[in-house]
mmCIF file of C-alpha atoms and ligand atoms in Angstrom:
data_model
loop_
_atom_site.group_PDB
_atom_site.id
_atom_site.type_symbol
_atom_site.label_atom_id
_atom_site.label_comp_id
_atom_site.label_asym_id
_atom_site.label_seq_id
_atom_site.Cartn_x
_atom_site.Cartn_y
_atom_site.Cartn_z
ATOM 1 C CA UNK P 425 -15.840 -6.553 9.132
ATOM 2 C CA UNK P 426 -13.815 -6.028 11.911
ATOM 3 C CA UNK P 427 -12.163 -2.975 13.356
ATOM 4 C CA UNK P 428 -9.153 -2.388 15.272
ATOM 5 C CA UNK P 429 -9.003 0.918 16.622
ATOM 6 C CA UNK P 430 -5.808 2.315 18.138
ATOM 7 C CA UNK P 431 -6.509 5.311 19.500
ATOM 8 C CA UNK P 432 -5.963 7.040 23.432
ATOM 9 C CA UNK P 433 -8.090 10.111 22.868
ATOM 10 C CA UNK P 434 -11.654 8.918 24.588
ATOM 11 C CA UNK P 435 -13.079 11.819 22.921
ATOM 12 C CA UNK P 436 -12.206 11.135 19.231
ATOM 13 C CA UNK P 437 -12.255 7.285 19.928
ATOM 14 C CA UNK P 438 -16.132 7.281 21.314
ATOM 15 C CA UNK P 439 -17.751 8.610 18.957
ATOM 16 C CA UNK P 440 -15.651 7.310 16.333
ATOM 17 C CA UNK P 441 -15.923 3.591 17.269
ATOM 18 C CA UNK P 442 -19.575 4.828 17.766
ATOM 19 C CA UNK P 443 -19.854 5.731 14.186
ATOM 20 C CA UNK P 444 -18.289 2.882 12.675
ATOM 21 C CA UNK P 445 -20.434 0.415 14.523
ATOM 22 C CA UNK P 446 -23.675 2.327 12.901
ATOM 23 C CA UNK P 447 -21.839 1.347 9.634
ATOM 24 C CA UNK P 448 -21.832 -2.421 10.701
ATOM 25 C CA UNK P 449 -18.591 -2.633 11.732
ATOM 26 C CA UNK P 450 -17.382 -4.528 14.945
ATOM 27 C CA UNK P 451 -15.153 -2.229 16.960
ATOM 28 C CA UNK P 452 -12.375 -3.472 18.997
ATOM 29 C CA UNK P 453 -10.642 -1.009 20.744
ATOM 30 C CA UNK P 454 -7.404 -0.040 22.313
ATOM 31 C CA UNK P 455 -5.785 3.126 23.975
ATOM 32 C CA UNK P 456 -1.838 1.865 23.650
ATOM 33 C CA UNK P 457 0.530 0.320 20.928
ATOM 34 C CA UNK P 458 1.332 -2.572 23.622
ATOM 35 C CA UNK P 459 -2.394 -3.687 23.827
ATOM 36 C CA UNK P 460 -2.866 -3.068 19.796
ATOM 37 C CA UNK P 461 0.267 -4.944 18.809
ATOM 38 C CA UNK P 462 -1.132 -8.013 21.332
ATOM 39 C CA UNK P 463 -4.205 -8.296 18.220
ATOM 40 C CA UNK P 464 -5.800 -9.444 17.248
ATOM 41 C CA UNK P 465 -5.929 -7.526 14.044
ATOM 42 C CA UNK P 466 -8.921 -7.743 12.741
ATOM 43 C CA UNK P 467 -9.452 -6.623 9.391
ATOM 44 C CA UNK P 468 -8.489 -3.244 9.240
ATOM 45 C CA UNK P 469 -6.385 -1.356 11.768
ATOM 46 C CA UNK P 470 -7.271 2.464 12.434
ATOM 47 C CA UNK P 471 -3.917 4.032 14.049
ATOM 48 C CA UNK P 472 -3.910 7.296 15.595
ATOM 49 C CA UNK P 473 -0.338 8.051 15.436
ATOM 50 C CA UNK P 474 0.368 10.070 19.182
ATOM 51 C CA UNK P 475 0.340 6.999 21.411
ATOM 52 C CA UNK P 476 1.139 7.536 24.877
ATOM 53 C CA UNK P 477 2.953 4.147 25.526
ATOM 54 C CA UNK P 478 5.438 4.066 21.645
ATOM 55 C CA UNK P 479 5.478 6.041 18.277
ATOM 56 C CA UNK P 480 2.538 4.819 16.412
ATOM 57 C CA UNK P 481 4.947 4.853 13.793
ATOM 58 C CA UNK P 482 6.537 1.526 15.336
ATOM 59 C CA UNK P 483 3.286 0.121 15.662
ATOM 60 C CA UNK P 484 2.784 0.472 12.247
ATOM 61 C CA UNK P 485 5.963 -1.054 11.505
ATOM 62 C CA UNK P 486 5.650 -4.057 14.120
ATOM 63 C CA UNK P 487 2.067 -4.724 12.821
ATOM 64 C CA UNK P 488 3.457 -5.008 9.193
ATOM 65 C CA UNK P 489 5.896 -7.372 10.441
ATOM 66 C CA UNK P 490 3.871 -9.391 11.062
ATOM 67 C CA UNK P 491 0.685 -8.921 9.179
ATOM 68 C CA UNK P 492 -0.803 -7.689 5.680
ATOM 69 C CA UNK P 493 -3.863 -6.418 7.258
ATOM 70 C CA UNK P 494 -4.827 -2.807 5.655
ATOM 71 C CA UNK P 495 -3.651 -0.010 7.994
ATOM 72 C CA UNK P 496 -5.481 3.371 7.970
ATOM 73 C CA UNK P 497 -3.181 6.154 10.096
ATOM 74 C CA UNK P 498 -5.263 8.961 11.798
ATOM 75 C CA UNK P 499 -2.661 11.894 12.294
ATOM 76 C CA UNK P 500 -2.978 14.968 13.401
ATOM 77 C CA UNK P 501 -2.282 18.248 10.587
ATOM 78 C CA UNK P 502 1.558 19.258 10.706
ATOM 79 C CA UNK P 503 2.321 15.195 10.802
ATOM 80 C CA UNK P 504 3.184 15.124 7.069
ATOM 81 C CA UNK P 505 6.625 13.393 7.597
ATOM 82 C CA UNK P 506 5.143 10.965 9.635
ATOM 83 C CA UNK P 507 2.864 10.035 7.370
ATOM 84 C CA UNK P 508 5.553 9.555 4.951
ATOM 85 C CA UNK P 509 7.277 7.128 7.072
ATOM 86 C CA UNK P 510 4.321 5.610 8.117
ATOM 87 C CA UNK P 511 3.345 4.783 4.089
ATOM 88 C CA UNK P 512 7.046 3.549 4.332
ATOM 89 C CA UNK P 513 6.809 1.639 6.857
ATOM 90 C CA UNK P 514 3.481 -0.382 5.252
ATOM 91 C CA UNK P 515 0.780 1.707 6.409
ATOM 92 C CA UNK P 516 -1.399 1.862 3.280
ATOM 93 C CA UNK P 517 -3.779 5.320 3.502
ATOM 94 C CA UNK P 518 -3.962 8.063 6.277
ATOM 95 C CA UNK P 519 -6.807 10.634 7.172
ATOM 96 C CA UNK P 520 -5.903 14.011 8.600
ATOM 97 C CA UNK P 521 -7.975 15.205 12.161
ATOM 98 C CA UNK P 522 -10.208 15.944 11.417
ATOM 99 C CA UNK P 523 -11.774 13.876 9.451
ATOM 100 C CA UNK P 524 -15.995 13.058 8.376
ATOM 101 C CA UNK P 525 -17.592 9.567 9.176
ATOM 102 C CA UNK P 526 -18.223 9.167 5.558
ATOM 103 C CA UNK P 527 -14.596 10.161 5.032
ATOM 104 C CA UNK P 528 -13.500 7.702 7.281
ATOM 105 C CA UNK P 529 -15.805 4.744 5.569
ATOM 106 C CA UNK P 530 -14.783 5.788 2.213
ATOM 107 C CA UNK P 531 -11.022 5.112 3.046
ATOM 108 C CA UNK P 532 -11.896 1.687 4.448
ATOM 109 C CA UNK P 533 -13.929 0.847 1.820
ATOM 110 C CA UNK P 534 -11.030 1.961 -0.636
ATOM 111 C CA UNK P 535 -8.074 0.098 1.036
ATOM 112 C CA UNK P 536 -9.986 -2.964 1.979
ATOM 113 C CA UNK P 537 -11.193 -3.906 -1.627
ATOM 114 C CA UNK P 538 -8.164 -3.351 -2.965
ATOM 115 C CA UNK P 539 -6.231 -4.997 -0.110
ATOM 116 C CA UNK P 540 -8.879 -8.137 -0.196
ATOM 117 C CA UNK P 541 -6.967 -11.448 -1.394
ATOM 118 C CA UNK P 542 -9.129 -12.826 -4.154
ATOM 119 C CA UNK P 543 -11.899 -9.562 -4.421
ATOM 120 C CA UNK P 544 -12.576 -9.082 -7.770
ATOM 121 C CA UNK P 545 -10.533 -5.782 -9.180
ATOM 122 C CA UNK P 546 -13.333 -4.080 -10.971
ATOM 123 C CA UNK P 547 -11.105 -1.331 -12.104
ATOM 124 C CA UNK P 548 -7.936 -3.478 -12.429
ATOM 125 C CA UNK P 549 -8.030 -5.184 -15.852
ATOM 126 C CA UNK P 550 -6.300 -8.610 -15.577
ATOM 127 C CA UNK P 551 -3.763 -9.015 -17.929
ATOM 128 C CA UNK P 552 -3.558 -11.666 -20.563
ATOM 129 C CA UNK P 553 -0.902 -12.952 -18.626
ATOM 130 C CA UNK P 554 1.189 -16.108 -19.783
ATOM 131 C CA UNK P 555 1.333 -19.178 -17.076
ATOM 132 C CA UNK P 556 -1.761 -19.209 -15.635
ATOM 133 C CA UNK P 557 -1.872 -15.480 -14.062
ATOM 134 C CA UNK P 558 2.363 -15.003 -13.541
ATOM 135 C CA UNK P 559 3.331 -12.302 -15.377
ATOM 136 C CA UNK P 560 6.775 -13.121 -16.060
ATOM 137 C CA UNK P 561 9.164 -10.104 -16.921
ATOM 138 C CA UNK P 562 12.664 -11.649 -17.916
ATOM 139 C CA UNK P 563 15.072 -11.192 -16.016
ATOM 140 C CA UNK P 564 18.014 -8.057 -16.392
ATOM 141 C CA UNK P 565 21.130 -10.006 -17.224
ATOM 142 C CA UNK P 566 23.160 -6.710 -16.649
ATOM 143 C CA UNK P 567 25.681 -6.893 -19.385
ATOM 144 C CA UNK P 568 29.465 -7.101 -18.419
ATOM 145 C CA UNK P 569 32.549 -8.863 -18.092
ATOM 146 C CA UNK P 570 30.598 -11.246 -15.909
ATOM 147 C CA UNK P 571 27.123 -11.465 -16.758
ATOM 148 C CA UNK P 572 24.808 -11.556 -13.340
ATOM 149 C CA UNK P 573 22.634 -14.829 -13.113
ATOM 150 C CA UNK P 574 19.789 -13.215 -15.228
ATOM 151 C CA UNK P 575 16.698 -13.357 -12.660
ATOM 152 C CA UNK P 576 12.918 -13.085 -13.402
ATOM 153 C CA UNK P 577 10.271 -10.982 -11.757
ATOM 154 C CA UNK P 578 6.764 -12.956 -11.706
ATOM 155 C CA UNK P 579 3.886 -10.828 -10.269
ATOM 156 C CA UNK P 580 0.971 -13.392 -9.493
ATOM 157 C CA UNK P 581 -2.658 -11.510 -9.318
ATOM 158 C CA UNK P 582 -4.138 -14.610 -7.516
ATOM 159 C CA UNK P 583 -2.345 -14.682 -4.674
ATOM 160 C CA UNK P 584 -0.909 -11.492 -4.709
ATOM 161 C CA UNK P 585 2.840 -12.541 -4.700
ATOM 162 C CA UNK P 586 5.780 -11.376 -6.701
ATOM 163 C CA UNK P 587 9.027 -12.734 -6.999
ATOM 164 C CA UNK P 588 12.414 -11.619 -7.842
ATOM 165 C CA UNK P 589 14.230 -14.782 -8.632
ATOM 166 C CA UNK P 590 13.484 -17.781 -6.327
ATOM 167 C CA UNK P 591 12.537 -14.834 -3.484
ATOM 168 C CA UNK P 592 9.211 -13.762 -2.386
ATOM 169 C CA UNK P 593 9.711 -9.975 -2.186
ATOM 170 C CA UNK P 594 7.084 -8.885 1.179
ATOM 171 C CA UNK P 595 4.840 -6.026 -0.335
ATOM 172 C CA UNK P 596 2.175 -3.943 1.098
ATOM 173 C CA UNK P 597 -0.981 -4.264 -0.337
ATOM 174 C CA UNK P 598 -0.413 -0.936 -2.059
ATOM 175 C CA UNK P 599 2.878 -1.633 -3.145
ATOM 176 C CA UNK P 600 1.769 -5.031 -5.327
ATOM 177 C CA UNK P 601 -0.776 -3.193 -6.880
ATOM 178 C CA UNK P 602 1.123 -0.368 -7.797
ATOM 179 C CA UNK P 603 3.908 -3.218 -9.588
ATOM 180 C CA UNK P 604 0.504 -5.346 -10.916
ATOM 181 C CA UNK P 605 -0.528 -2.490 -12.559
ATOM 182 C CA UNK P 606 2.529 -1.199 -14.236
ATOM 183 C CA UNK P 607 3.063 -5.332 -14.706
ATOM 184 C CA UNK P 608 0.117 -5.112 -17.154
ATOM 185 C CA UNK P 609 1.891 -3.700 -19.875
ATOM 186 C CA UNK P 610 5.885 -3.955 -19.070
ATOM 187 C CA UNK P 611 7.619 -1.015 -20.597
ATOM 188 C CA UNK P 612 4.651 1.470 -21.227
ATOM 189 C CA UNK P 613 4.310 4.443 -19.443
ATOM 190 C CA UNK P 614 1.880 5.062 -16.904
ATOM 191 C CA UNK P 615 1.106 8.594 -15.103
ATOM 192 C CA UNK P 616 1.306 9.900 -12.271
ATOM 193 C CA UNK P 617 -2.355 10.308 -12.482
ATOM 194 C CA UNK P 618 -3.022 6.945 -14.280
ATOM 195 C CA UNK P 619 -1.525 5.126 -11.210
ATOM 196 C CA UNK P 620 -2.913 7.207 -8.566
ATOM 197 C CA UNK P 621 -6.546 7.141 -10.140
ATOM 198 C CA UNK P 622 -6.156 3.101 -10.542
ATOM 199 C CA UNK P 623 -3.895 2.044 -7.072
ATOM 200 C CA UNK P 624 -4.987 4.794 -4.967
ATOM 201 C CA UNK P 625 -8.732 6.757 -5.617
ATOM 202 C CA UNK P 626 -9.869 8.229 -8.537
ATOM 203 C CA UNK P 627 -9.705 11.867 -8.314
ATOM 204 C CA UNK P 628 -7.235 11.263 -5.651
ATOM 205 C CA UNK P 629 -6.251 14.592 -4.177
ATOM 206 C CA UNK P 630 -3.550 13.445 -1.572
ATOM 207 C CA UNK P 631 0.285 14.700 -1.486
ATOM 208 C CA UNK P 632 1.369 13.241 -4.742
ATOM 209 C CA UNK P 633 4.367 12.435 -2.685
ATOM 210 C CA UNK P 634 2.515 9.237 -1.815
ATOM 211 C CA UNK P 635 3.347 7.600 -5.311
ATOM 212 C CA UNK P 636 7.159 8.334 -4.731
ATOM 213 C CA UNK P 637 7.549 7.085 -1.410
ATOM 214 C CA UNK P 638 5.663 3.720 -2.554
ATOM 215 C CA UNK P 639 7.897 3.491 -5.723
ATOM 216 C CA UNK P 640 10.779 4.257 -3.645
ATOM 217 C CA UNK P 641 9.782 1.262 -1.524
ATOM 218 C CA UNK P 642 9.382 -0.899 -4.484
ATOM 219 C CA UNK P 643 12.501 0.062 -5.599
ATOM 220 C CA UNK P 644 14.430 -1.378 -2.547
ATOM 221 C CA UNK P 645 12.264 -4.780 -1.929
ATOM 222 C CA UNK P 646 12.915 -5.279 -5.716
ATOM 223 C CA UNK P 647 16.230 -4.931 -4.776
ATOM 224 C CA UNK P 648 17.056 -3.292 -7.997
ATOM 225 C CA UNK P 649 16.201 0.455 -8.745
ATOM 226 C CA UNK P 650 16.432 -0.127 -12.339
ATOM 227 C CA UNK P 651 13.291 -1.974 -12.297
ATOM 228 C CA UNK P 652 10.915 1.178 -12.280
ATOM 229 C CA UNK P 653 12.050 3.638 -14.659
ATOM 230 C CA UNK P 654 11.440 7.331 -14.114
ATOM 231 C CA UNK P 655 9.500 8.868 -16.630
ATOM 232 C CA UNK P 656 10.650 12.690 -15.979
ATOM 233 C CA UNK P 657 7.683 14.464 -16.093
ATOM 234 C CA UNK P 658 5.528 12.153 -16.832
ATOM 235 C CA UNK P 659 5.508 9.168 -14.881
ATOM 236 C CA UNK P 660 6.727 5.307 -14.530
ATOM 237 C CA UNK P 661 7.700 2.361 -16.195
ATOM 238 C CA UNK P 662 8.506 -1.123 -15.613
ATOM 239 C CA UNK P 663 11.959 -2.098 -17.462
ATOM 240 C CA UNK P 664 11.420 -4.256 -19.844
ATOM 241 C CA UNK P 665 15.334 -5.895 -20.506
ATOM 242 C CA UNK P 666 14.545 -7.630 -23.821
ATOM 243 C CA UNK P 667 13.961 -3.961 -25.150
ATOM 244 C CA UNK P 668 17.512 -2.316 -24.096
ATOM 245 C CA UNK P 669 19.277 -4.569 -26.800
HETATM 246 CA CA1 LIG J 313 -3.379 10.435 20.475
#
């Protein structure tokens, strides 16, 4: 597996691609957003956040433009609304400074078996899913004085694309597994807990604030809020329209 490691701090970037490489990975690294965003990518990027050249932030963004590769962010403590906008923005885990070896290769083991197209998801039950692995959720056919074209959303496990209607929506890794799973069973309930233990880690200890901003995001590509009901209390939903009748 390959590393890219964005980071301008020689002293926490030596010894860190140093440690990786004793874990078998293959290090490539770079001190500025302009040489990172040049790739290649690798497999996983490692961002440290405080780039002298551009807002690591907008690396994060410009990578995700372009590329589903799993993003790690390394920020400092106190960076907790950057981290939120970096999750927005695509990123799909952070580590706070400082952070263990084994922290770090638990993370990357984490986000790169769920992110990896076509690795089996041990923990992920597939769904007995109609048309070959779609899910197909009808579509919401708001009622009114004139009915919207009723559109479909189609979550595909093996190749880890969903669709509202004829368009591709562009997820994160994090964000299609947090729709597969609540896909599985369209209209049950699934905790806060529930979907952090099964998209994120089990006893995941993070700012819960993590699930929100990925539903949030969800949310918008869907283009339609009422997609994820808000369980108050409790947790999330996908809307089911055949069951508001
Ligand atoms: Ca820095």
């Amino acid at each position: 597996m390959r590393v890219l490691l964005i980071e301008d701090d020689e002293s926490i970037a030596e010894p860190l691609a140093e440690g990786l490489s004793r874990y078998g990975l293959a290090v490539d690294r770079v001190a500025t957003g302009g040489a990172a965003l040049a790739g290649p990518f690798g497999d996983i990027v490692l961002l440290d956040l405080g780039l002298p050249d551009m807002d690591g932030i907008d690396v994060c963004r410009r990578i995700r433009q372009v590329s589903h590769v799993p993003i790690i962010m390394l920020t400092a403590r106190g960076e907790e609304a950057d981290r939120v906008v970096g999750l927005e923005m695509g990123a799909d885990d952070y580590l706070a400074k400082p952070f263990s070896m084994r922290e770090l290769i638990a993370r990357i083991r984490a986000v790169t078996r769920r992110t990896h197209v076509g690795a089996p998801h041990a923990t992920l039950p597939v769904p007995a899913a109609p048309q070959g692995g779609h899910l197909y959720v009808p579509g919401t056919g708001v009622a009114g004085p004139a009915p919207r074209r009723p559109e479909a959303l189609v979550v595909d496990r093996r190749t880890r694309q969903a669709w509202v209607g004829d368009d591709l929506v562009a997820l994160t890794p994090k964000e299609f597994d947090l729709l597969a799973l609540l896909a599985e069973d369209p209209g049950a309930v699934y905790s806060r807990q529930q979907i952090l233990d099964q998209v994120w880690d089990p006893h995941f200890h993070g700012p819960t604030k993590t699930l929100d901003v990925h539903v949030a995001a969800l949310r918008r590509k869907l283009g339609d809020p009422a997609w994820i009901h808000t369980v108050r209390g409790v947790g999330f939903r996908l809307f089911v329209p055949a069951s508001r009748g």
